[in-house]
mmCIF file of C-alpha atoms in Angstrom:
data_model
loop_
_atom_site.group_PDB
_atom_site.id
_atom_site.type_symbol
_atom_site.label_atom_id
_atom_site.label_comp_id
_atom_site.label_asym_id
_atom_site.label_seq_id
_atom_site.Cartn_x
_atom_site.Cartn_y
_atom_site.Cartn_z
ATOM 1 C CA UNK A 1 -94.544 149.861 197.086
ATOM 2 C CA UNK A 2 -97.284 152.453 197.328
ATOM 3 C CA UNK A 3 -99.827 149.800 198.319
ATOM 4 C CA UNK A 4 -97.524 148.433 201.036
ATOM 5 C CA UNK A 5 -96.931 151.935 202.415
ATOM 6 C CA UNK A 6 -100.652 152.676 202.435
ATOM 7 C CA UNK A 7 -101.245 149.345 204.190
ATOM 8 C CA UNK A 8 -98.545 150.076 206.787
ATOM 9 C CA UNK A 9 -100.028 153.499 207.587
ATOM 10 C CA UNK A 10 -103.556 152.096 207.740
ATOM 11 C CA UNK A 11 -104.649 154.073 204.706
ATOM 12 C CA UNK A 12 -105.431 151.078 202.521
ATOM 13 C CA UNK A 13 -108.982 149.940 201.995
ATOM 14 C CA UNK A 14 -107.903 146.298 201.524
ATOM 15 C CA UNK A 15 -107.800 145.582 205.266
ATOM 16 C CA UNK A 16 -110.731 144.074 207.074
ATOM 17 C CA UNK A 17 -112.401 146.792 209.185
ATOM 18 C CA UNK A 18 -112.308 144.647 212.320
ATOM 19 C CA UNK A 19 -108.668 143.647 211.830
ATOM 20 C CA UNK A 20 -106.886 146.622 210.292
ATOM 21 C CA UNK A 21 -103.456 145.937 208.806
ATOM 22 C CA UNK A 22 -103.853 142.211 209.473
ATOM 23 C CA UNK A 23 -106.357 140.599 207.174
ATOM 24 C CA UNK A 24 -107.035 141.770 203.627
ATOM 25 C CA UNK A 25 -110.669 141.923 202.640
ATOM 26 C CA UNK A 26 -111.943 138.941 200.676
ATOM 27 C CA UNK A 27 -112.290 139.241 196.945
ATOM 28 C CA UNK A 28 -115.941 138.913 195.848
ATOM 29 C CA UNK A 29 -114.928 136.647 192.951
ATOM 30 C CA UNK A 30 -113.175 134.280 195.376
ATOM 31 C CA UNK A 31 -116.205 134.261 197.641
ATOM 32 C CA UNK A 32 -118.502 133.431 194.722
ATOM 33 C CA UNK A 33 -116.370 130.529 193.479
ATOM 34 C CA UNK A 34 -117.713 127.082 194.322
ATOM 35 C CA UNK A 35 -115.787 125.369 197.100
ATOM 36 C CA UNK A 36 -113.417 122.548 196.333
ATOM 37 C CA UNK A 37 -114.424 119.094 197.509
ATOM 38 C CA UNK A 38 -113.706 118.973 201.190
ATOM 39 C CA UNK A 39 -111.628 116.391 202.988
ATOM 40 C CA UNK A 40 -114.806 114.869 204.422
ATOM 41 C CA UNK A 41 -116.094 113.990 200.932
ATOM 42 C CA UNK A 42 -112.755 112.426 200.010
ATOM 43 C CA UNK A 43 -112.654 110.420 203.245
ATOM 44 C CA UNK A 44 -116.211 109.163 202.814
ATOM 45 C CA UNK A 45 -115.599 108.212 199.190
ATOM 46 C CA UNK A 46 -112.385 106.421 200.157
ATOM 47 C CA UNK A 47 -114.237 104.470 202.880
ATOM 48 C CA UNK A 48 -116.843 103.430 200.350
ATOM 49 C CA UNK A 49 -114.069 102.319 197.966
ATOM 50 C CA UNK A 50 -112.455 100.228 200.712
ATOM 51 C CA UNK A 51 -115.778 98.623 201.658
ATOM 52 C CA UNK A 52 -116.580 97.758 198.039
ATOM 53 C CA UNK A 53 -113.139 96.221 197.455
ATOM 54 C CA UNK A 54 -113.270 94.276 200.724
ATOM 55 C CA UNK A 55 -116.681 92.769 199.944
ATOM 56 C CA UNK A 56 -116.006 91.792 196.319
ATOM 57 C CA UNK A 57 -117.485 89.987 194.398
ATOM 58 C CA UNK A 58 -120.788 90.759 196.182
ATOM 59 C CA UNK A 59 -120.345 94.531 195.748
ATOM 60 C CA UNK A 60 -119.300 94.540 192.092
ATOM 61 C CA UNK A 61 -122.588 96.228 191.083
ATOM 62 C CA UNK A 62 -121.736 99.189 193.360
ATOM 63 C CA UNK A 63 -118.483 99.985 191.511
ATOM 64 C CA UNK A 64 -119.765 102.228 188.695
ATOM 65 C CA UNK A 65 -122.196 104.158 190.934
ATOM 66 C CA UNK A 66 -119.304 104.780 193.357
ATOM 67 C CA UNK A 67 -117.173 106.210 190.526
ATOM 68 C CA UNK A 68 -120.091 108.386 189.373
ATOM 69 C CA UNK A 69 -120.559 109.632 192.928
ATOM 70 C CA UNK A 70 -116.882 110.591 193.098
ATOM 71 C CA UNK A 71 -117.196 112.590 189.894
ATOM 72 C CA UNK A 72 -120.385 114.254 191.173
ATOM 73 C CA UNK A 73 -118.509 115.291 194.320
ATOM 74 C CA UNK A 74 -115.898 116.937 192.112
ATOM 75 C CA UNK A 75 -113.131 114.441 192.848
ATOM 76 C CA UNK A 76 -110.665 114.473 189.992
ATOM 77 C CA UNK A 77 -109.940 111.325 188.015
ATOM 78 C CA UNK A 78 -106.188 111.135 188.775
ATOM 79 C CA UNK A 79 -106.865 111.354 192.530
ATOM 80 C CA UNK A 80 -109.588 108.695 192.296
ATOM 81 C CA UNK A 81 -107.271 106.364 190.358
ATOM 82 C CA UNK A 82 -104.440 106.840 192.883
ATOM 83 C CA UNK A 83 -106.889 106.098 195.700
ATOM 84 C CA UNK A 84 -108.033 102.917 193.927
ATOM 85 C CA UNK A 85 -104.460 101.705 193.440
ATOM 86 C CA UNK A 86 -103.536 102.511 197.046
ATOM 87 C CA UNK A 87 -106.621 100.667 198.310
ATOM 88 C CA UNK A 88 -105.768 97.733 196.035
ATOM 89 C CA UNK A 89 -102.319 97.540 197.673
ATOM 90 C CA UNK A 90 -103.938 97.665 201.120
ATOM 91 C CA UNK A 91 -106.383 94.948 200.044
ATOM 92 C CA UNK A 92 -103.441 92.742 199.036
ATOM 93 C CA UNK A 93 -101.910 93.305 202.486
ATOM 94 C CA UNK A 94 -105.172 92.403 204.236
ATOM 95 C CA UNK A 95 -105.571 89.293 202.072
ATOM 96 C CA UNK A 96 -102.112 87.910 202.882
ATOM 97 C CA UNK A 97 -102.010 89.037 206.518
ATOM 98 C CA UNK A 98 -103.015 85.522 207.619
ATOM 99 C CA UNK A 99 -100.113 84.109 205.519
ATOM 100 C CA UNK A 100 -102.521 82.209 203.291
ATOM 101 C CA UNK A 101 -103.653 83.177 199.798
ATOM 102 C CA UNK A 102 -106.781 81.215 198.873
ATOM 103 C CA UNK A 103 -108.255 80.740 195.378
ATOM 104 C CA UNK A 104 -111.223 82.901 196.467
ATOM 105 C CA UNK A 105 -108.812 85.701 197.433
ATOM 106 C CA UNK A 106 -107.031 85.318 194.067
ATOM 107 C CA UNK A 107 -110.391 85.839 192.329
ATOM 108 C CA UNK A 108 -111.192 88.849 194.518
ATOM 109 C CA UNK A 109 -107.883 90.535 193.671
ATOM 110 C CA UNK A 110 -108.287 89.775 189.967
ATOM 111 C CA UNK A 111 -111.788 91.277 189.954
ATOM 112 C CA UNK A 112 -110.530 94.349 191.845
ATOM 113 C CA UNK A 113 -107.691 94.739 189.339
ATOM 114 C CA UNK A 114 -110.112 94.557 186.415
ATOM 115 C CA UNK A 115 -112.533 97.065 187.945
ATOM 116 C CA UNK A 116 -109.708 99.516 188.619
ATOM 117 C CA UNK A 117 -108.338 98.990 185.118
ATOM 118 C CA UNK A 118 -104.867 98.228 186.428
ATOM 119 C CA UNK A 119 -102.590 96.470 183.935
ATOM 120 C CA UNK A 120 -102.013 92.824 184.859
ATOM 121 C CA UNK A 121 -98.221 93.239 184.911
ATOM 122 C CA UNK A 122 -98.459 96.189 187.317
ATOM 123 C CA UNK A 123 -100.787 94.298 189.655
ATOM 124 C CA UNK A 124 -98.576 91.203 189.511
ATOM 125 C CA UNK A 125 -95.463 93.233 190.349
ATOM 126 C CA UNK A 126 -97.263 94.888 193.264
ATOM 127 C CA UNK A 127 -98.512 91.521 194.524
ATOM 128 C CA UNK A 128 -95.057 89.928 194.343
ATOM 129 C CA UNK A 129 -93.467 92.881 196.117
ATOM 130 C CA UNK A 130 -96.010 92.849 198.953
ATOM 131 C CA UNK A 131 -95.776 89.058 199.326
ATOM 132 C CA UNK A 132 -91.964 89.259 199.477
ATOM 133 C CA UNK A 133 -92.237 91.978 202.120
ATOM 134 C CA UNK A 134 -94.697 89.886 204.149
ATOM 135 C CA UNK A 135 -92.550 86.760 203.905
ATOM 136 C CA UNK A 136 -89.502 88.700 205.073
ATOM 137 C CA UNK A 137 -91.490 90.172 207.953
ATOM 138 C CA UNK A 138 -93.134 86.919 209.085
ATOM 139 C CA UNK A 139 -90.108 84.748 208.347
ATOM 140 C CA UNK A 140 -92.213 82.210 206.469
ATOM 141 C CA UNK A 141 -93.805 81.847 203.066
ATOM 142 C CA UNK A 142 -97.358 82.805 202.190
ATOM 143 C CA UNK A 143 -99.307 79.653 201.292
ATOM 144 C CA UNK A 144 -100.926 79.748 197.878
ATOM 145 C CA UNK A 145 -98.878 82.717 196.649
#
């Protein structure tokens, strides 16, 4: 209560001198803390992930360096795994968008699943769900599914 009263009367030293009673002064410990990874780093890493998945199997050798880069940027493992699973689902959608599922595309998805470390049953359930959604949307079956 005393601090709020002092702030209201302009007697507190926690206000910024240029903006009295509006902005508290920054804490030196907060200013010294390293910044969290910014959205730009996450976006760039996610783009790299998408490119690597799209170009599999040719980009398989880039997988581990990409994961190491994410860790070096300070991206946390749970976020990176969620991003990989989300991109896998988007890859499935791109693969079946032409309503044809070729053996080469089957191999690409299997390799992506293995690299991500996704359980086979989880990937299969996701694939079936997305194919069913696509078939309902297009009104025809996906060849090779």
